[in-house]
CSV table of C-alpha atoms in Angstrom, one decimal:
chain,number,residue,atom,x,y,z
A,1,MET,CA,109.6,98.1,-24.1
A,2,GLU,CA,106.4,96.4,-24.5
A,3,ARG,CA,103.2,97.4,-22.5
A,4,VAL,CA,101.6,94.7,-20.8
A,5,GLN,CA,97.7,94.6,-20.6
A,6,THR,CA,96.0,93.5,-17.5
A,7,THR,CA,92.8,91.8,-17.9
A,8,GLU,CA,91.7,93.1,-14.3
A,9,GLU,CA,88.5,94.5,-14.3
A,10,ASN,CA,88.0,98.1,-13.1
A,11,TYR,CA,85.0,99.6,-11.4
A,12,ALA,CA,82.5,100.7,-14.1
A,13,ASN,CA,80.8,103.3,-11.8
A,14,PRO,CA,83.4,104.6,-9.6
A,15,LYS,CA,81.6,107.7,-8.5
A,16,THR,CA,78.4,105.5,-7.5
A,17,CYS,CA,80.7,103.4,-5.6
A,18,LEU,CA,82.2,106.3,-4.0
A,19,PHE,CA,78.9,107.6,-2.7
A,20,HIS,CA,77.9,104.1,-1.9
A,21,VAL,CA,80.8,103.8,0.5
A,22,LEU,CA,81.1,107.8,1.4
A,23,PHE,CA,77.7,107.7,3.3
A,24,LYS,CA,78.3,104.6,5.1
A,25,ALA,CA,81.8,105.8,6.2
A,26,ALA,CA,80.5,109.3,7.1
A,27,SER,CA,77.8,107.8,9.5
A,28,LEU,CA,79.9,105.4,11.1
A,29,ALA,CA,83.0,108.0,11.5
A,30,PHE,CA,80.8,110.9,12.8
A,31,TYR,CA,79.4,108.5,15.4
A,32,ILE,CA,82.8,107.1,16.5
A,33,LEU,CA,84.4,110.4,16.5
A,34,SER,CA,81.9,112.7,17.8
A,35,ALA,CA,82.3,111.3,21.3
A,36,LEU,CA,85.8,113.0,21.2
A,37,PHE,CA,84.7,116.5,20.0
A,38,ILE,CA,80.9,116.9,20.9
A,39,ASP,CA,79.4,116.7,24.0
A,40,SER,CA,75.7,117.2,22.9
A,41,PHE,CA,73.8,113.9,22.4
A,42,VAL,CA,71.0,115.5,20.4
A,43,ILE,CA,73.7,116.8,17.8
A,44,ILE,CA,75.2,113.3,17.6
A,45,PHE,CA,71.8,111.5,17.4
A,46,VAL,CA,70.6,114.0,14.5
A,47,VAL,CA,73.6,114.0,12.4
A,48,THR,CA,74.4,110.3,12.6
A,49,VAL,CA,70.9,109.3,11.9
A,50,PHE,CA,70.6,112.1,9.2
A,51,LEU,CA,74.0,110.6,7.5
A,52,ALA,CA,72.3,107.0,7.8
A,53,ALA,CA,69.3,108.1,6.2
A,54,LEU,CA,71.2,109.4,3.5
A,55,ASP,CA,73.1,106.3,3.0
A,56,PHE,CA,69.8,104.3,3.2
A,57,TRP,CA,68.4,106.5,0.4
A,58,VAL,CA,71.5,106.3,-1.9
A,59,VAL,CA,71.5,102.5,-1.6
A,60,LYS,CA,68.0,101.8,-2.3
A,61,ASN,CA,67.5,104.2,-4.9
A,62,VAL,CA,70.6,105.0,-6.8
A,63,SER,CA,73.6,102.5,-6.1
A,64,GLY,CA,71.5,99.4,-5.9
A,65,ARG,CA,69.9,100.2,-9.3
A,66,ILE,CA,73.5,101.2,-11.0
A,67,LEU,CA,75.7,98.7,-9.1
A,68,VAL,CA,73.9,95.4,-9.1
A,69,GLY,CA,70.6,96.3,-11.2
A,70,LEU,CA,68.2,96.0,-8.5
A,71,ARG,CA,65.6,98.1,-6.9
A,72,TRP,CA,62.9,97.4,-4.0
A,73,TRP,CA,60.2,99.2,-2.3
A,74,ASN,CA,57.3,98.5,0.2
A,75,GLU,CA,53.8,99.5,-0.4
A,76,ILE,CA,50.7,99.1,1.6
A,77,ASP,CA,47.7,97.7,-0.2
A,78,GLU,CA,43.8,98.8,0.5
A,79,ARG,CA,43.5,96.1,3.3
A,80,GLY,CA,46.5,97.6,5.2
A,81,GLU,CA,48.9,94.8,4.2
A,82,SER,CA,52.7,95.3,3.4
A,83,ILE,CA,53.5,94.4,-0.2
A,84,TRP,CA,57.2,94.1,-1.3
A,85,LYS,CA,57.7,95.1,-4.8
A,86,PHE,CA,61.0,94.3,-6.8
A,87,GLU,CA,62.6,95.5,-9.8
A,88,CYS,CA,65.6,94.1,-11.6
A,89,LEU,CA,67.3,94.4,-15.1
A,90,ASP,CA,66.8,91.6,-17.8
A,91,GLN,CA,68.9,88.7,-17.8
A,92,GLU,CA,71.2,90.2,-20.4
A,93,SER,CA,72.0,93.5,-18.7
A,94,LEU,CA,72.4,91.7,-15.2
A,95,ALA,CA,75.0,89.2,-17.0
A,96,ARG,CA,76.8,92.6,-18.1
A,97,MET,CA,76.9,93.9,-14.4
A,98,ASN,CA,80.6,94.9,-13.4
A,99,LYS,CA,81.8,92.2,-10.7
A,100,LYS,CA,83.9,94.9,-8.8
A,101,ASP,CA,80.9,97.0,-8.5
A,102,SER,CA,78.7,94.2,-7.3
A,103,TRP,CA,81.3,92.8,-5.0
A,104,LEU,CA,81.8,96.4,-3.4
A,105,PHE,CA,77.9,96.8,-3.1
A,106,TRP,CA,77.4,93.7,-1.2
A,107,TRP,CA,80.3,93.6,0.9
A,108,THR,CA,79.8,97.3,2.1
A,109,LEU,CA,76.1,96.4,2.7
A,110,TYR,CA,77.0,93.5,5.2
A,111,ILE,CA,80.3,95.2,6.7
A,112,THR,CA,78.1,98.1,7.9
A,113,ALA,CA,75.6,96.1,9.5
A,114,VAL,CA,78.3,94.3,11.3
A,115,ALA,CA,79.9,97.5,12.3
A,116,TRP,CA,76.9,98.8,13.9
A,117,ILE,CA,76.3,95.5,15.6
A,118,PHE,CA,79.7,96.0,17.3
A,119,LEU,CA,78.9,99.5,18.4
A,120,ALA,CA,75.6,98.4,19.9
A,121,ILE,CA,77.5,95.8,22.1
A,122,PHE,CA,79.9,98.5,23.0
A,123,SER,CA,77.1,100.9,24.0
A,124,LEU,CA,75.5,98.0,26.1
A,125,ILE,CA,78.8,97.2,27.8
A,126,ARG,CA,79.1,101.2,28.7
A,127,PHE,CA,75.5,101.2,29.8
A,128,GLN,CA,75.1,103.9,27.3
A,129,ALA,CA,71.1,103.5,26.4
A,130,ASP,CA,70.8,106.7,24.6
A,131,TYR,CA,73.5,105.8,22.3
A,132,LEU,CA,72.2,102.4,21.8
A,133,LEU,CA,69.2,104.3,20.4
A,134,VAL,CA,71.2,105.9,17.6
A,135,VAL,CA,73.0,102.7,16.9
A,136,GLY,CA,69.6,100.9,16.6
A,137,VAL,CA,68.3,103.2,14.3
A,138,CYS,CA,71.3,103.2,12.0
A,139,LEU,CA,71.4,99.3,12.4
A,140,SER,CA,67.7,98.9,11.3
A,141,LEU,CA,68.1,101.2,8.2
A,142,SER,CA,71.0,99.2,7.4
A,143,VAL,CA,69.3,95.9,7.9
A,144,ALA,CA,66.2,97.1,5.7
A,145,ASN,CA,68.6,97.5,2.8
A,146,ILE,CA,70.1,94.1,3.4
A,147,VAL,CA,66.7,92.2,3.5
A,148,GLY,CA,65.3,94.4,0.7
A,149,PHE,CA,68.2,93.6,-1.5
A,150,THR,CA,68.4,90.1,-0.7
A,151,LYS,CA,64.7,89.5,-1.3
A,152,CYS,CA,65.1,91.3,-4.7
A,153,ARG,CA,68.0,89.1,-5.7
A,154,LYS,CA,66.2,85.9,-4.8
A,155,ASP,CA,63.1,87.2,-6.9
A,156,ALA,CA,65.3,88.1,-9.8
A,157,LYS,CA,67.0,84.7,-9.8
A,158,LYS,CA,63.2,83.2,-9.7
A,159,GLN,CA,62.2,85.4,-12.5
A,160,ILE,CA,65.3,84.4,-14.8
A,161,GLN,CA,64.5,80.6,-14.1
A,162,GLN,CA,60.7,81.1,-15.1
A,163,PHE,CA,62.1,83.1,-18.0
A,164,ALA,CA,64.7,80.5,-19.1
A,165,SER,CA,62.2,77.3,-18.6
A,166,GLN,CA,59.3,79.3,-20.6
A,167,THR,CA,61.6,80.2,-23.4
A,168,ILE,CA,63.1,76.4,-23.5
A,169,ALA,CA,59.4,75.3,-23.5
A,170,SER,CA,58.2,77.4,-26.2
A,171,HIS,CA,61.3,76.4,-28.5
A,172,LEU,CA,60.6,72.9,-27.8
A,173,THR,CA,57.0,73.2,-28.7
A,174,SER,CA,57.5,75.2,-32.0
A,175,SER,CA,60.3,72.4,-32.7
A,176,LEU,CA,57.9,69.8,-32.2
A,177,GLN,CA,55.1,71.5,-34.0
A,178,SER,CA,57.3,72.0,-37.2
A,179,ALA,CA,58.5,68.6,-37.0
A,180,PHE,CA,54.8,67.3,-37.0
A,181,SER,CA,53.7,69.6,-39.8
A,182,ILE,CA,56.4,68.1,-42.1
A,183,VAL,CA,55.0,64.9,-41.6
Protein backbone atom coordinates (compact mmCIF):
# COMPACT_ATOMS: atom_id res chain seq x y z
CA MET A 1 0.00 0.00 0.00
CA GLU A 2 1.30 3.42 -0.95
CA ARG A 3 1.77 6.17 1.62
CA VAL A 4 -0.03 9.37 0.78
CA GLN A 5 1.90 12.48 1.69
CA THR A 6 -0.12 15.43 2.77
CA THR A 7 0.95 18.94 1.96
CA GLU A 8 -0.61 20.17 5.19
CA GLU A 9 1.77 22.40 7.09
CA ASN A 10 2.52 21.57 10.74
CA TYR A 11 3.46 23.97 13.48
CA ALA A 12 7.12 24.88 13.12
CA ASN A 13 7.44 25.81 16.80
CA PRO A 14 5.07 23.56 18.77
CA LYS A 15 6.62 24.29 22.19
CA THR A 16 6.40 28.04 21.66
CA CYS A 17 2.80 27.64 20.45
CA LEU A 18 2.02 25.58 23.55
CA PHE A 19 3.33 28.23 25.95
CA HIS A 20 1.72 31.00 23.89
CA VAL A 21 -1.66 29.38 24.50
CA LEU A 22 -0.92 27.91 27.95
CA PHE A 23 -0.53 31.17 29.88
CA LYS A 24 -3.60 32.69 28.24
CA ALA A 25 -5.66 29.62 29.08
CA ALA A 26 -4.21 29.44 32.60
CA SER A 27 -5.14 33.01 33.51
CA LEU A 28 -8.65 32.69 32.05
CA ALA A 29 -9.24 29.24 33.55
CA PHE A 30 -7.97 30.23 36.98
CA TYR A 31 -10.15 33.35 37.03
CA ILE A 32 -13.26 31.47 35.94
CA LEU A 33 -12.76 28.37 38.11
CA SER A 34 -11.48 30.19 41.19
CA ALA A 35 -14.99 31.40 41.99
CA LEU A 36 -15.94 27.77 42.62
CA PHE A 37 -13.04 26.87 44.91
CA ILE A 38 -11.51 30.00 46.44
CA ASP A 39 -13.19 32.53 48.73
CA SER A 40 -10.31 35.01 48.91
CA PHE A 41 -10.45 37.87 46.42
CA VAL A 42 -6.80 38.71 47.12
CA ILE A 43 -5.63 35.24 46.04
CA ILE A 44 -7.79 35.38 42.93
CA PHE A 45 -6.46 38.84 42.06
CA VAL A 46 -2.79 38.03 42.66
CA VAL A 47 -2.73 34.66 40.88
CA THR A 48 -4.85 35.79 37.91
CA VAL A 49 -2.84 38.98 37.36
CA PHE A 50 0.43 37.05 37.82
CA LEU A 51 -0.62 34.53 35.13
CA ALA A 52 -1.76 37.35 32.83
CA ALA A 53 1.57 39.14 33.38
CA LEU A 54 3.44 35.93 32.50
CA ASP A 55 1.34 35.69 29.35
CA PHE A 56 2.11 39.33 28.51
CA TRP A 57 5.85 38.77 28.94
CA VAL A 58 5.91 35.48 26.97
CA VAL A 59 3.94 36.97 24.08
CA LYS A 60 5.89 40.24 23.98
CA ASN A 61 9.39 38.79 24.36
CA VAL A 62 9.26 35.18 23.17
CA SER A 63 6.33 34.00 21.07
CA GLY A 64 5.98 37.25 19.13
CA ARG A 65 9.57 37.02 18.00
CA ILE A 66 9.50 33.29 17.24
CA LEU A 67 6.00 32.85 15.77
CA VAL A 68 5.62 36.06 13.74
CA GLY A 69 9.10 37.59 13.72
CA LEU A 70 8.03 40.79 15.49
CA ARG A 71 9.08 42.52 18.69
CA TRP A 72 8.06 45.83 20.23
CA TRP A 73 8.82 47.94 23.24
CA ASN A 74 8.20 51.42 24.50
CA GLU A 75 10.83 53.85 25.75
CA ILE A 76 10.63 57.22 27.44
CA ASP A 77 13.08 59.78 26.00
CA GLU A 78 14.85 62.66 27.82
CA ARG A 79 11.85 64.96 27.33
CA GLY A 80 9.52 62.41 28.94
CA GLU A 81 7.82 61.46 25.68
CA SER A 82 6.80 57.90 24.93
CA ILE A 83 8.52 56.38 21.87
CA TRP A 84 7.41 53.09 20.34
CA LYS A 85 10.25 50.89 19.06
CA PHE A 86 9.67 48.06 16.59
CA GLU A 87 11.83 45.19 15.42
CA CYS A 88 11.09 42.71 12.67
CA LEU A 89 12.90 40.08 10.71
CA ASP A 90 14.10 40.88 7.21
CA GLN A 91 11.75 40.37 4.27
CA GLU A 92 13.17 36.98 3.33
CA SER A 93 12.85 35.61 6.87
CA LEU A 94 9.33 36.99 7.26
CA ALA A 95 8.31 35.25 4.03
CA ARG A 96 9.49 31.93 5.51
CA MET A 97 7.43 32.27 8.70
CA ASN A 98 5.09 29.33 9.33
CA LYS A 99 1.47 30.19 8.46
CA LYS A 100 -0.02 28.00 11.20
CA ASP A 101 2.23 29.56 13.84
CA SER A 102 1.25 33.03 12.66
CA TRP A 103 -2.45 32.14 12.56
CA LEU A 104 -2.33 30.74 16.11
CA PHE A 105 -0.46 33.80 17.37
CA TRP A 106 -2.91 36.39 15.99
CA TRP A 107 -6.14 34.52 16.69
CA THR A 108 -5.30 33.68 20.30
CA LEU A 109 -4.21 37.27 20.85
CA TYR A 110 -7.63 38.55 19.75
CA ILE A 111 -9.73 35.75 21.27
CA THR A 112 -8.16 36.28 24.68
CA ALA A 113 -9.05 39.98 24.64
CA VAL A 114 -12.62 39.14 23.61
CA ALA A 115 -12.87 36.62 26.47
CA TRP A 116 -11.72 39.26 28.98
CA ILE A 117 -14.30 41.70 27.55
CA PHE A 118 -17.07 39.12 28.08
CA LEU A 119 -15.86 38.54 31.64
CA ALA A 120 -15.87 42.32 32.22
CA ILE A 121 -19.46 42.54 31.02
CA PHE A 122 -20.36 39.61 33.27
CA SER A 123 -18.74 41.37 36.26
CA LEU A 124 -20.69 44.53 35.46
CA ILE A 125 -23.97 42.64 35.25
CA ARG A 126 -23.29 41.00 38.62
CA PHE A 127 -22.21 44.35 40.17
CA GLN A 128 -18.79 42.96 41.13
CA ALA A 129 -16.53 46.00 40.93
CA ASP A 130 -13.63 44.23 42.62
CA TYR A 131 -13.64 41.44 40.02
CA LEU A 132 -13.95 44.08 37.31
CA LEU A 133 -10.59 45.37 38.53
CA VAL A 134 -8.98 41.95 37.94
CA VAL A 135 -10.50 41.71 34.49
CA GLY A 136 -9.48 45.30 33.70
CA VAL A 137 -5.83 44.63 34.51
CA CYS A 138 -5.82 41.42 32.45
CA LEU A 139 -7.63 43.08 29.56
CA SER A 140 -5.21 46.01 29.54
CA LEU A 141 -2.23 43.62 29.34
CA SER A 142 -3.90 41.76 26.48
CA VAL A 143 -4.79 44.95 24.61
CA ALA A 144 -1.25 46.32 25.09
CA ASN A 145 0.13 43.31 23.20
CA ILE A 146 -2.49 43.67 20.47
CA VAL A 147 -1.67 47.36 19.99
CA GLY A 148 2.09 46.78 20.12
CA PHE A 149 2.12 43.91 17.64
CA THR A 150 -0.39 45.57 15.30
CA LYS A 151 1.77 48.71 15.16
CA CYS A 152 4.85 46.54 14.73
CA ARG A 153 3.26 44.64 11.82
CA LYS A 154 2.28 47.91 10.11
CA ASP A 155 5.81 49.27 10.63
CA ALA A 156 7.26 46.03 9.18
CA LYS A 157 5.07 46.32 6.08
CA LYS A 158 6.14 49.94 5.63
CA GLN A 159 9.83 48.95 5.95
CA ILE A 160 9.38 46.17 3.39
CA GLN A 161 7.71 48.57 0.94
CA GLN A 162 10.50 51.13 1.42
CA PHE A 163 13.17 48.45 0.92
CA ALA A 164 11.45 47.20 -2.24
CA SER A 165 11.10 50.69 -3.73
CA GLN A 166 14.75 51.53 -2.87
CA THR A 167 15.94 48.28 -4.45
CA ILE A 168 13.93 48.89 -7.61
CA ALA A 169 15.11 52.51 -7.80
CA SER A 170 18.78 51.57 -7.35
CA HIS A 171 18.48 48.76 -9.92
CA LEU A 172 16.80 51.11 -12.38
CA THR A 173 19.46 53.80 -11.79
CA SER A 174 22.34 51.35 -12.31
CA SER A 175 20.67 49.98 -15.46
CA LEU A 176 20.27 53.50 -16.87
CA GLN A 177 23.87 54.40 -16.02
CA SER A 178 25.22 51.30 -17.73
CA ALA A 179 22.98 51.93 -20.76
CA PHE A 180 24.27 55.50 -21.14
CA SER A 181 27.89 54.56 -20.52
CA ILE A 182 27.77 52.19 -23.49
CA VAL A 183 26.55 54.93 -25.84
